[in-house]
Amino acid sequence: MAPQVTVDSINPKVIECQYAVRGEIVILAQKLQQEIQAKPEAYPFQEILYCNIGNPQSLGQKSITFFREVLALCDHPAILAKSETQALFSADSIERARKILDQIPGRATGAYSHSQGIKGLRDTIAAAIEARDGFPADPNDIFMTDGASPAVHMMMQLLIRSEKDGILCPIPQYPLYSASIALHGGSLVPYYLDEATGWVLEVSELKKQLQEAKSNGITVRALVVINPGNPTGQVLAEENQKAIVEFCKEEGLVLLADEVYQENVYVPEKKFHSFKKVARSMGYGEKDIHLVSFQSVSKGYYGECGKRGGYMEVTGFGADVREHIYKLASVNLCSNITGQILASLVMSPPKVGDKSYESYIAERDGILSSLARRAKTLEDAFNKLEGITCNKAEGAMYLFPRINLPKKAIKAAEEVKTAPDLFYCRRLLNETGIVFVPGSGFGQVPGTWHFRCTILPQEEKIPAIVTRLTDFHKRFMDEFRD
Amino acid sequence: MGLKALDYETMNENVKKVQYAVRGELYLRASELQKEGKKIIFTNVGNPQALGQKPLTFPRQVVALCQAPFLLDDPNVGLIFPADAIARAKHYLSLTSGGLGAYSDSRGIPGVRKEVAEFIERRDGYPSDPELIFLTDGASKGVMQILNCIIRGQGDGVLVPVPQYPLYSATISLFGGSLVPYYLEETANWGLDVNNLHESVAQARFKGITVRAMVIINPGNPTGQCLSEANLREILNFCYQENLVLLGDEVYQQNIYQDKRPFISSRKVLMDMGPPISKEVQLVSFHTVSKGYWGECGQRGGYFEMTNIPPKTVDEIYKIASISLSPNVPAQIFMGLMVNPLKPGDVSYDQFVRESKGILESLRRRARIMTDGFNSCKNVVCNFTEGAMYSFPQLRLPPKAIEAAKQAGKVPDVFYCLKLLEATGISTVPGSGFGQKEGVFHLRTTILPAEEDMPEIMSSFKKFNDEFMAQYEDNWNRSRM
């Protein structure tokens, strides 16, 4: 008898969904890495340079000391009673750990918490949101999750009833969205960001795509906006955000605001404004707009990807819908407690006057200024390459250069039944060990080719990366130039 | 505002169907009462550390050190951390690719998965492949991932025990599949009769359902029964004959309170049965750091192990795991520590054994105290809790109580449990949340309240119960309703 579970008999939505960030090129890179470990002479390079994923601490970024002090104390509160602990930990981290433990019923960090997350921590986060935006936030609107991704999945689950339900997504987008929509059986309705103007989001484009979807029988339910953008890095201007809010309000769409890069802004002329702040500043409240805002501990200057911490702030829904959001959260009982504690720390870090403030600020600013420098260095390097143009990374952690592949290269790619951008990225990997993700993994205007590169390799590695890339690119163009 | 994009009417129907009683009506009511100042004893969820169970010291020491590696550089670290914890922290940090703050491999840290495989081999006597072991944010996420692969639509059925842990019913609803119940036999100590299985499958197929998988929870939740080796063989044969994937929820494998039926893993029995069965029956086994004597629910750490799942399918499951990037790293370290425990001679070994034994022996005692306590109550019959963390007494509600419940618009066991809650502060989960035979009522409580609190809890329960039963066996007019 044929086995019950095979690729032919599993849920077809599983087969359909794709996630390029850890897809084909990365699997290839991992194989190469194993080969190099076994036979170092096999390749002209000694290490794989993973520029595929926003995973800062895997590339040497240090964690924020204060946060780790508090987490360690919460993991093992027994040491708070020891006098030696005062010598090993900063005084304010001890104080903060005590405060957090007091907010946890029974001081039990190993217990399942409330399914929305520990109340005291949500209070902290709500207060922080209010301080950030100047508008009130309700801890009952906050649902803490194992990273922002599960929260996105929850919303897609609620919104998508069938393939007739559409979600407007930016192209290019972070492929969690396309994957989640496919997994839940919905339709992705693309709206194109304008590369020529620095990835601007035109509301006229939103309207156009909405109309087209409607005429195809799709009910558009929500609009995903990633701000700062991934992979594009643009930071929306406040006026632009107002127009987006107005659009969602008029069309009755749920605004899904992915704001996980809110701390990653590298240009002085732009500032992060949360969509909640923008909406409230326009006088729009609970009755006017459905808004879900996502935040994570994985990005920013903290880069704590492995902790899986995050939350969504859910506003503008009736009690009956919220009940079901709670119910979905409760099936998984709760998100991990360490992640919850970290989310509260990230949203309310040391303040002026705190013992750890100076060292915290030094660490934070060190990381952010380094990220800004690396963003500029790599942007400039890409723009020097023949046939490559690269928009500035105003924020986030990526560059998304466009490559004008010569006809010969495109033909060569077609001959091996490979997308041209993947063809380029594979060659790059095999000749230099550098891992970029082909633009097709994120979406791009048909006929254009891109790749996404993170700005995360350590600063001292960047010159080598630029050299290897430049040499490779010259060889590639020499081979395939028209 | 234009057409409301998301209100109750326009929500995904499958979400509406989802029920999860463990944190449902009773829990919400208990939380309300708690806010009003009433003392509540939460026995609704298997959450040991919420009821005073202390975490094991050693794992917490190790993870704290991993969390703050700068401690490892401090010459005074040995003053507050033992040497073996320091060594272990260094070991786990070396297995990560950037410490606790980096996404790991989407399947989990390879070194930890290797430790899990070694654990399985030691436990069962058969080698296990780390490539077929995926770590997850709790076993629940793993269950959801696997069921999401299996369920294509309403036409796909999953055999689920009744009573069951409602993660299964909730997930099947969420993914739009069909739950195919098979009844456990209360009078036979919640035993599993293969004839019940055959009947359930036949009924499902008659309705046009393709039965694809079978869930067993061993030890059982809420029922606590430990499956015998013979029973497991029957089940595996059944899955072989009917071509079903077996989903073995084994999260309570450390919680065994009798010696007649120790825990045997489904995989061991499968391998013991030899080819062709051992090479053909598809099996996914689940485990966690939340239960056992570890009780580290808040970490959200678990794994699933796949047996006889074809490589391309494994790739697809890997792909889905990669969308969520990786399971949380601290919990992966807890998992490593759980499967790769301390050895005699290790500095912290004695303390670790003392703590572990203390918890397990106390659980064993509490299982007995609760069972006996329930059995001493009027109209209450309770099977012994052979394993897991729960007691599932049957409530023989008088007809008048059932009528009163109807009048109040409540399912009878919900009615009983609400009254129990209001009278005593004991927050349980009504049996209807787990499934039961028509007209038979239960409640689920955990055996987790502290041992010293048990006598008072049981006498408080008995007082309420016996009064309740007396009240509803009396003349209706004298009811205090």
mmCIF file of N, CA and C in Angstrom, chain B residues 27-130:
data_model
loop_
_atom_site.group_PDB
_atom_site.id
_atom_site.type_symbol
_atom_site.label_atom_id
_atom_site.label_comp_id
_atom_site.label_asym_id
_atom_site.label_seq_id
_atom_site.Cartn_x
_atom_site.Cartn_y
_atom_site.Cartn_z
ATOM 1 N N TYR B 27 -12.225 29.082 32.768
ATOM 2 C CA TYR B 27 -10.998 29.819 33.079
ATOM 3 C C TYR B 27 -11.252 31.317 33.082
ATOM 4 N N LEU B 28 -12.038 31.765 32.092
ATOM 5 C CA LEU B 28 -12.319 33.200 32.007
ATOM 6 C C LEU B 28 -13.128 33.651 33.223
ATOM 7 N N ARG B 29 -14.083 32.811 33.641
ATOM 8 C CA ARG B 29 -14.894 33.146 34.813
ATOM 9 C C ARG B 29 -14.008 33.166 36.065
ATOM 10 N N ALA B 30 -13.121 32.173 36.155
ATOM 11 C CA ALA B 30 -12.215 32.112 37.308
ATOM 12 C C ALA B 30 -11.338 33.356 37.361
ATOM 13 N N SER B 31 -10.860 33.799 36.195
ATOM 14 C CA SER B 31 -10.014 34.991 36.143
ATOM 15 C C SER B 31 -10.776 36.223 36.590
ATOM 16 N N GLU B 32 -12.050 36.287 36.179
ATOM 17 C CA GLU B 32 -12.896 37.415 36.615
ATOM 18 C C GLU B 32 -13.008 37.432 38.131
ATOM 19 N N LEU B 33 -13.320 36.250 38.704
ATOM 20 C CA LEU B 33 -13.492 36.144 40.152
ATOM 21 C C LEU B 33 -12.199 36.491 40.869
ATOM 22 N N GLN B 34 -11.079 36.090 40.276
ATOM 23 C CA GLN B 34 -9.796 36.380 40.888
ATOM 24 C C GLN B 34 -9.570 37.884 40.953
ATOM 25 N N LYS B 35 -9.950 38.559 39.871
ATOM 26 C CA LYS B 35 -9.801 40.026 39.840
ATOM 27 C C LYS B 35 -10.653 40.667 40.929
ATOM 28 N N GLU B 36 -11.794 40.025 41.230
ATOM 29 C CA GLU B 36 -12.672 40.570 42.278
ATOM 30 C C GLU B 36 -12.176 40.244 43.668
ATOM 31 N N GLY B 37 -11.079 39.503 43.744
ATOM 32 C CA GLY B 37 -10.484 39.254 45.049
ATOM 33 C C GLY B 37 -10.681 37.861 45.607
ATOM 34 N N LYS B 38 -11.391 37.014 44.830
ATOM 35 C CA LYS B 38 -11.613 35.664 45.338
ATOM 36 C C LYS B 38 -10.352 34.826 45.163
ATOM 37 N N LYS B 39 -10.059 33.957 46.123
ATOM 38 C CA LYS B 39 -8.906 33.069 46.012
ATOM 39 C C LYS B 39 -9.271 31.927 45.072
ATOM 40 N N ILE B 40 -8.505 31.815 43.999
ATOM 41 C CA ILE B 40 -8.778 30.774 43.010
ATOM 42 C C ILE B 40 -7.646 29.766 42.991
ATOM 43 N N ILE B 41 -8.018 28.502 42.943
ATOM 44 C CA ILE B 41 -7.014 27.445 42.762
ATOM 45 C C ILE B 41 -7.162 26.965 41.315
ATOM 46 N N PHE B 42 -6.185 27.342 40.492
ATOM 47 C CA PHE B 42 -6.272 27.013 39.073
ATOM 48 C C PHE B 42 -5.812 25.584 38.835
ATOM 49 N N THR B 43 -6.777 24.706 38.568
ATOM 50 C CA THR B 43 -6.389 23.335 38.228
ATOM 51 C C THR B 43 -6.856 23.020 36.815
ATOM 52 N N ASN B 44 -6.901 24.063 35.985
ATOM 53 C CA ASN B 44 -7.435 23.881 34.638
ATOM 54 C C ASN B 44 -6.381 23.481 33.618
ATOM 55 N N VAL B 45 -5.124 23.735 33.904
ATOM 56 C CA VAL B 45 -4.110 23.487 32.893
ATOM 57 C C VAL B 45 -2.877 22.870 33.534
ATOM 58 N N GLY B 46 -2.213 21.982 32.802
ATOM 59 C CA GLY B 46 -1.024 21.294 33.294
ATOM 60 C C GLY B 46 0.152 22.252 33.353
ATOM 61 N N ASN B 47 0.176 23.067 34.397
ATOM 62 C CA ASN B 47 1.101 24.193 34.509
ATOM 63 C C ASN B 47 1.774 24.137 35.884
ATOM 64 N N PRO B 48 2.647 23.148 36.097
ATOM 65 C CA PRO B 48 3.146 22.852 37.436
ATOM 66 C C PRO B 48 3.761 24.054 38.166
ATOM 67 N N GLN B 49 4.558 24.851 37.467
ATOM 68 C CA GLN B 49 5.273 25.909 38.173
ATOM 69 C C GLN B 49 4.352 27.047 38.594
ATOM 70 N N ALA B 50 3.147 27.072 38.029
ATOM 71 C CA ALA B 50 2.170 28.075 38.474
ATOM 72 C C ALA B 50 1.573 27.696 39.816
ATOM 73 N N LEU B 51 1.765 26.457 40.211
ATOM 74 C CA LEU B 51 1.200 25.988 41.472
ATOM 75 C C LEU B 51 2.294 25.641 42.453
ATOM 76 N N GLY B 52 3.417 26.283 42.285
ATOM 77 C CA GLY B 52 4.447 26.176 43.307
ATOM 78 C C GLY B 52 5.569 25.201 43.031
ATOM 79 N N GLN B 53 5.453 24.391 41.956
ATOM 80 C CA GLN B 53 6.569 23.483 41.685
ATOM 81 C C GLN B 53 7.776 24.324 41.289
ATOM 82 N N LYS B 54 8.912 24.029 41.912
ATOM 83 C CA LYS B 54 10.108 24.829 41.621
ATOM 84 C C LYS B 54 10.791 24.298 40.369
ATOM 85 N N PRO B 55 11.395 25.191 39.579
ATOM 86 C CA PRO B 55 12.177 24.686 38.446
ATOM 87 C C PRO B 55 13.392 23.912 38.963
ATOM 88 N N LEU B 56 13.841 22.939 38.174
ATOM 89 C CA LEU B 56 15.070 22.241 38.510
ATOM 90 C C LEU B 56 16.199 23.266 38.462
ATOM 91 N N THR B 57 17.117 23.190 39.404
ATOM 92 C CA THR B 57 18.163 24.216 39.521
ATOM 93 C C THR B 57 19.160 24.205 38.375
ATOM 94 N N PHE B 58 19.653 23.018 38.041
ATOM 95 C CA PHE B 58 20.747 22.922 37.075
ATOM 96 C C PHE B 58 20.423 23.546 35.714
ATOM 97 N N PRO B 59 19.293 23.183 35.094
ATOM 98 C CA PRO B 59 19.017 23.787 33.789
ATOM 99 C C PRO B 59 18.922 25.307 33.850
ATOM 100 N N ARG B 60 18.369 25.830 34.937
ATOM 101 C CA ARG B 60 18.248 27.277 35.046
ATOM 102 C C ARG B 60 19.610 27.940 35.153
ATOM 103 N N GLN B 61 20.522 27.275 35.841
ATOM 104 C CA GLN B 61 21.884 27.799 35.947
ATOM 105 C C GLN B 61 22.530 27.841 34.572
ATOM 106 N N VAL B 62 22.379 26.739 33.827
ATOM 107 C CA VAL B 62 23.001 26.646 32.506
ATOM 108 C C VAL B 62 22.441 27.718 31.573
ATOM 109 N N VAL B 63 21.109 27.831 31.530
ATOM 110 C CA VAL B 63 20.514 28.784 30.584
ATOM 111 C C VAL B 63 20.839 30.225 30.988
ATOM 112 N N ALA B 64 20.879 30.498 32.291
ATOM 113 C CA ALA B 64 21.250 31.860 32.727
ATOM 114 C C ALA B 64 22.650 32.214 32.236
ATOM 115 N N LEU B 65 23.556 31.258 32.333
ATOM 116 C CA LEU B 65 24.923 31.493 31.856
ATOM 117 C C LEU B 65 24.958 31.685 30.345
ATOM 118 N N CYS B 66 24.144 30.907 29.624
ATOM 119 C CA CYS B 66 24.084 31.064 28.154
ATOM 120 C C CYS B 66 23.502 32.414 27.790
ATOM 121 N N GLN B 67 22.566 32.868 28.621
ATOM 122 C CA GLN B 67 21.877 34.130 28.370
ATOM 123 C C GLN B 67 22.857 35.292 28.503
ATOM 124 N N ALA B 68 23.781 35.184 29.483
ATOM 125 C CA ALA B 68 24.730 36.262 29.752
ATOM 126 C C ALA B 68 26.142 35.716 29.718
ATOM 127 N N PRO B 69 26.647 35.440 28.516
ATOM 128 C CA PRO B 69 27.950 34.777 28.397
ATOM 129 C C PRO B 69 29.107 35.585 28.979
ATOM 130 N N PHE B 70 28.921 36.882 29.178
ATOM 131 C CA PHE B 70 29.990 37.676 29.794
ATOM 132 C C PHE B 70 30.300 37.165 31.202
ATOM 133 N N LEU B 71 29.312 36.475 31.803
ATOM 134 C CA LEU B 71 29.541 35.888 33.126
ATOM 135 C C LEU B 71 30.644 34.846 33.064
ATOM 136 N N LEU B 72 30.679 34.130 31.937
ATOM 137 C CA LEU B 72 31.660 33.052 31.809
ATOM 138 C C LEU B 72 33.089 33.586 31.835
ATOM 139 N N ASP B 73 33.242 34.861 31.445
ATOM 140 C CA ASP B 73 34.585 35.452 31.455
ATOM 141 C C ASP B 73 34.973 35.986 32.826
ATOM 142 N N ASP B 74 33.979 36.089 33.705
ATOM 143 C CA ASP B 74 34.258 36.699 35.013
ATOM 144 C C ASP B 74 34.932 35.685 35.942
ATOM 145 N N PRO B 75 36.064 36.065 36.557
ATOM 146 C CA PRO B 75 36.776 35.111 37.418
ATOM 147 C C PRO B 75 35.946 34.656 38.619
ATOM 148 N N ASN B 76 34.918 35.448 38.972
ATOM 149 C CA ASN B 76 34.131 35.091 40.153
ATOM 150 C C ASN B 76 32.875 34.284 39.853
ATOM 151 N N VAL B 77 32.707 33.885 38.604
ATOM 152 C CA VAL B 77 31.473 33.186 38.240
ATOM 153 C C VAL B 77 31.306 31.894 39.041
ATOM 154 N N GLY B 78 32.447 31.274 39.407
ATOM 155 C CA GLY B 78 32.382 30.026 40.151
ATOM 156 C C GLY B 78 31.794 30.177 41.545
ATOM 157 N N LEU B 79 31.675 31.421 42.013
ATOM 158 C CA LEU B 79 31.105 31.646 43.340
ATOM 159 C C LEU B 79 29.599 31.435 43.358
ATOM 160 N N ILE B 80 28.975 31.661 42.216
ATOM 161 C CA ILE B 80 27.525 31.462 42.217
ATOM 162 C C ILE B 80 27.037 30.418 41.216
ATOM 163 N N PHE B 81 27.915 29.880 40.400
ATOM 164 C CA PHE B 81 27.512 28.810 39.488
ATOM 165 C C PHE B 81 28.458 27.624 39.639
ATOM 166 N N PRO B 82 27.913 26.396 39.705
ATOM 167 C CA PRO B 82 28.778 25.225 39.832
ATOM 168 C C PRO B 82 29.533 24.947 38.531
ATOM 169 N N ALA B 83 30.627 24.223 38.639
ATOM 170 C CA ALA B 83 31.508 23.985 37.497
ATOM 171 C C ALA B 83 30.810 23.266 36.353
ATOM 172 N N ASP B 84 29.936 22.313 36.696
ATOM 173 C CA ASP B 84 29.315 21.561 35.597
ATOM 174 C C ASP B 84 28.298 22.424 34.834
ATOM 175 N N ALA B 85 27.675 23.355 35.516
ATOM 176 C CA ALA B 85 26.762 24.268 34.818
ATOM 177 C C ALA B 85 27.556 25.161 33.868
ATOM 178 N N ILE B 86 28.717 25.609 34.345
ATOM 179 C CA ILE B 86 29.573 26.460 33.518
ATOM 180 C C ILE B 86 30.027 25.689 32.275
ATOM 181 N N ALA B 87 30.442 24.445 32.498
ATOM 182 C CA ALA B 87 30.900 23.625 31.366
ATOM 183 C C ALA B 87 29.783 23.388 30.368
ATOM 184 N N ARG B 88 28.608 23.082 30.884
ATOM 185 C CA ARG B 88 27.473 22.809 30.016
ATOM 186 C C ARG B 88 27.072 24.041 29.219
ATOM 187 N N ALA B 89 27.123 25.203 29.864
ATOM 188 C CA ALA B 89 26.768 26.444 29.165
ATOM 189 C C ALA B 89 27.728 26.652 28.001
ATOM 190 N N LYS B 90 29.016 26.427 28.275
ATOM 191 C CA LYS B 90 30.011 26.576 27.199
ATOM 192 C C LYS B 90 29.709 25.580 26.081
ATOM 193 N N HIS B 91 29.360 24.369 26.449
ATOM 194 C CA HIS B 91 29.040 23.332 25.470
ATOM 195 C C HIS B 91 27.886 23.782 24.565
ATOM 196 N N TYR B 92 26.786 24.251 25.179
ATOM 197 C CA TYR B 92 25.632 24.622 24.348
ATOM 198 C C TYR B 92 25.903 25.869 23.533
ATOM 199 N N LEU B 93 26.634 26.823 24.114
ATOM 200 C CA LEU B 93 26.956 28.022 23.330
ATOM 201 C C LEU B 93 27.782 27.655 22.109
ATOM 202 N N SER B 94 28.666 26.656 22.280
ATOM 203 C CA SER B 94 29.498 26.257 21.140
ATOM 204 C C SER B 94 28.673 25.596 20.043
ATOM 205 N N LEU B 95 27.513 25.072 20.411
ATOM 206 C CA LEU B 95 26.654 24.431 19.406
ATOM 207 C C LEU B 95 25.824 25.443 18.627
ATOM 208 N N THR B 96 25.677 26.657 19.200
ATOM 209 C CA THR B 96 24.875 27.664 18.499
ATOM 210 C C THR B 96 25.736 28.378 17.464
ATOM 211 N N SER B 97 25.085 29.118 16.573
ATOM 212 C CA SER B 97 25.862 29.907 15.617
ATOM 213 C C SER B 97 25.665 31.382 15.943
ATOM 214 N N GLY B 98 26.102 31.771 17.139
ATOM 215 C CA GLY B 98 25.962 33.168 17.533
ATOM 216 C C GLY B 98 25.263 33.345 18.855
ATOM 217 N N GLY B 99 25.168 32.257 19.658
ATOM 218 C CA GLY B 99 24.561 32.388 20.977
ATOM 219 C C GLY B 99 23.050 32.332 20.921
ATOM 220 N N LEU B 100 22.430 32.738 22.031
ATOM 221 C CA LEU B 100 20.983 32.606 22.167
ATOM 222 C C LEU B 100 20.221 33.592 21.297
ATOM 223 N N GLY B 101 20.912 34.596 20.758
ATOM 224 C CA GLY B 101 20.198 35.650 20.035
ATOM 225 C C GLY B 101 20.138 35.465 18.539
ATOM 226 N N ALA B 102 20.687 34.362 18.034
ATOM 227 C CA ALA B 102 20.660 34.138 16.588
ATOM 228 C C ALA B 102 19.612 33.091 16.239
ATOM 229 N N TYR B 103 18.911 33.295 15.124
ATOM 230 C CA TYR B 103 18.058 32.219 14.612
ATOM 231 C C TYR B 103 18.952 30.995 14.442
ATOM 232 N N SER B 104 18.464 29.848 14.855
ATOM 233 C CA SER B 104 19.216 28.622 14.608
ATOM 234 C C SER B 104 18.754 28.037 13.278
ATOM 235 N N ASP B 105 19.289 26.890 12.918
ATOM 236 C CA ASP B 105 18.730 26.074 11.837
ATOM 237 C C ASP B 105 17.224 25.971 12.104
ATOM 238 N N SER B 106 16.423 26.042 11.034
ATOM 239 C CA SER B 106 14.970 26.036 11.226
ATOM 240 C C SER B 106 14.454 24.762 11.884
ATOM 241 N N ARG B 107 15.259 23.702 11.832
ATOM 242 C CA ARG B 107 14.837 22.448 12.470
ATOM 243 C C ARG B 107 15.321 22.389 13.917
ATOM 244 N N GLY B 108 16.109 23.388 14.306
ATOM 245 C CA GLY B 108 16.716 23.358 15.634
ATOM 246 C C GLY B 108 18.219 23.155 15.515
ATOM 247 N N ILE B 109 18.955 23.499 16.569
ATOM 248 C CA ILE B 109 20.411 23.394 16.579
ATOM 249 C C ILE B 109 20.821 21.938 16.313
ATOM 250 N N PRO B 110 21.646 21.704 15.287
ATOM 251 C CA PRO B 110 22.009 20.318 14.959
ATOM 252 C C PRO B 110 22.576 19.537 16.152
ATOM 253 N N GLY B 111 23.425 20.180 16.951
ATOM 254 C CA GLY B 111 24.009 19.497 18.101
ATOM 255 C C GLY B 111 22.964 19.058 19.114
ATOM 256 N N VAL B 112 21.931 19.853 19.290
ATOM 257 C CA VAL B 112 20.866 19.486 20.233
ATOM 258 C C VAL B 112 20.026 18.352 19.656
ATOM 259 N N ARG B 113 19.757 18.433 18.354
ATOM 260 C CA ARG B 113 18.989 17.362 17.726
ATOM 261 C C ARG B 113 19.742 16.032 17.815
ATOM 262 N N LYS B 114 21.053 16.132 17.770
ATOM 263 C CA LYS B 114 21.868 14.916 17.925
ATOM 264 C C LYS B 114 21.682 14.364 19.334
ATOM 265 N N GLU B 115 21.646 15.251 20.324
ATOM 266 C CA GLU B 115 21.440 14.795 21.703
ATOM 267 C C GLU B 115 20.064 14.153 21.855
ATOM 268 N N VAL B 116 19.068 14.715 21.170
ATOM 269 C CA VAL B 116 17.727 14.120 21.217
ATOM 270 C C VAL B 116 17.756 12.727 20.601
ATOM 271 N N ALA B 117 18.444 12.602 19.468
ATOM 272 C CA ALA B 117 18.539 11.295 18.806
ATOM 273 C C ALA B 117 19.221 10.275 19.713
ATOM 274 N N GLU B 118 20.271 10.721 20.391
ATOM 275 C CA GLU B 118 20.979 9.808 21.296
ATOM 276 C C GLU B 118 20.091 9.382 22.456
ATOM 277 N N PHE B 119 19.309 10.320 22.950
ATOM 278 C CA PHE B 119 18.352 10.011 24.019
ATOM 279 C C PHE B 119 17.369 8.946 23.567
ATOM 280 N N ILE B 120 16.825 9.148 22.365
ATOM 281 C CA ILE B 120 15.837 8.202 21.848
ATOM 282 C C ILE B 120 16.468 6.823 21.707
ATOM 283 N N GLU B 121 17.722 6.782 21.232
ATOM 284 C CA GLU B 121 18.415 5.500 21.060
ATOM 285 C C GLU B 121 18.634 4.804 22.406
ATOM 286 N N ARG B 122 19.029 5.590 23.407
ATOM 287 C CA ARG B 122 19.236 4.993 24.739
ATOM 288 C C ARG B 122 17.921 4.477 25.288
ATOM 289 N N ARG B 123 16.866 5.243 25.079
ATOM 290 C CA ARG B 123 15.571 4.889 25.641
ATOM 291 C C ARG B 123 15.008 3.645 24.980
ATOM 292 N N ASP B 124 15.095 3.579 23.638
ATOM 293 C CA ASP B 124 14.392 2.544 22.887
ATOM 294 C C ASP B 124 15.276 1.404 22.423
ATOM 295 N N GLY B 125 16.574 1.631 22.333
ATOM 296 C CA GLY B 125 17.461 0.591 21.825
ATOM 297 C C GLY B 125 17.560 0.564 20.315
ATOM 298 N N TYR B 126 17.051 1.580 19.655
ATOM 299 C CA TYR B 126 17.152 1.648 18.189
ATOM 300 C C TYR B 126 17.711 3.011 17.799
ATOM 301 N N PRO B 127 18.567 3.069 16.769
ATOM 302 C CA PRO B 127 19.135 4.371 16.396
ATOM 303 C C PRO B 127 18.064 5.317 15.862
ATOM 304 N N SER B 128 18.304 6.602 16.080
ATOM 305 C CA SER B 128 17.388 7.631 15.602
ATOM 306 C C SER B 128 18.193 8.649 14.808
ATOM 307 N N ASP B 129 17.614 9.207 13.774
ATOM 308 C CA ASP B 129 18.320 10.119 12.878
ATOM 309 C C ASP B 129 18.024 11.578 13.232
ATOM 310 N N PRO B 130 19.033 12.336 13.636
ATOM 311 C CA PRO B 130 18.801 13.739 13.992
ATOM 312 C C PRO B 130 18.168 14.553 12.865
#
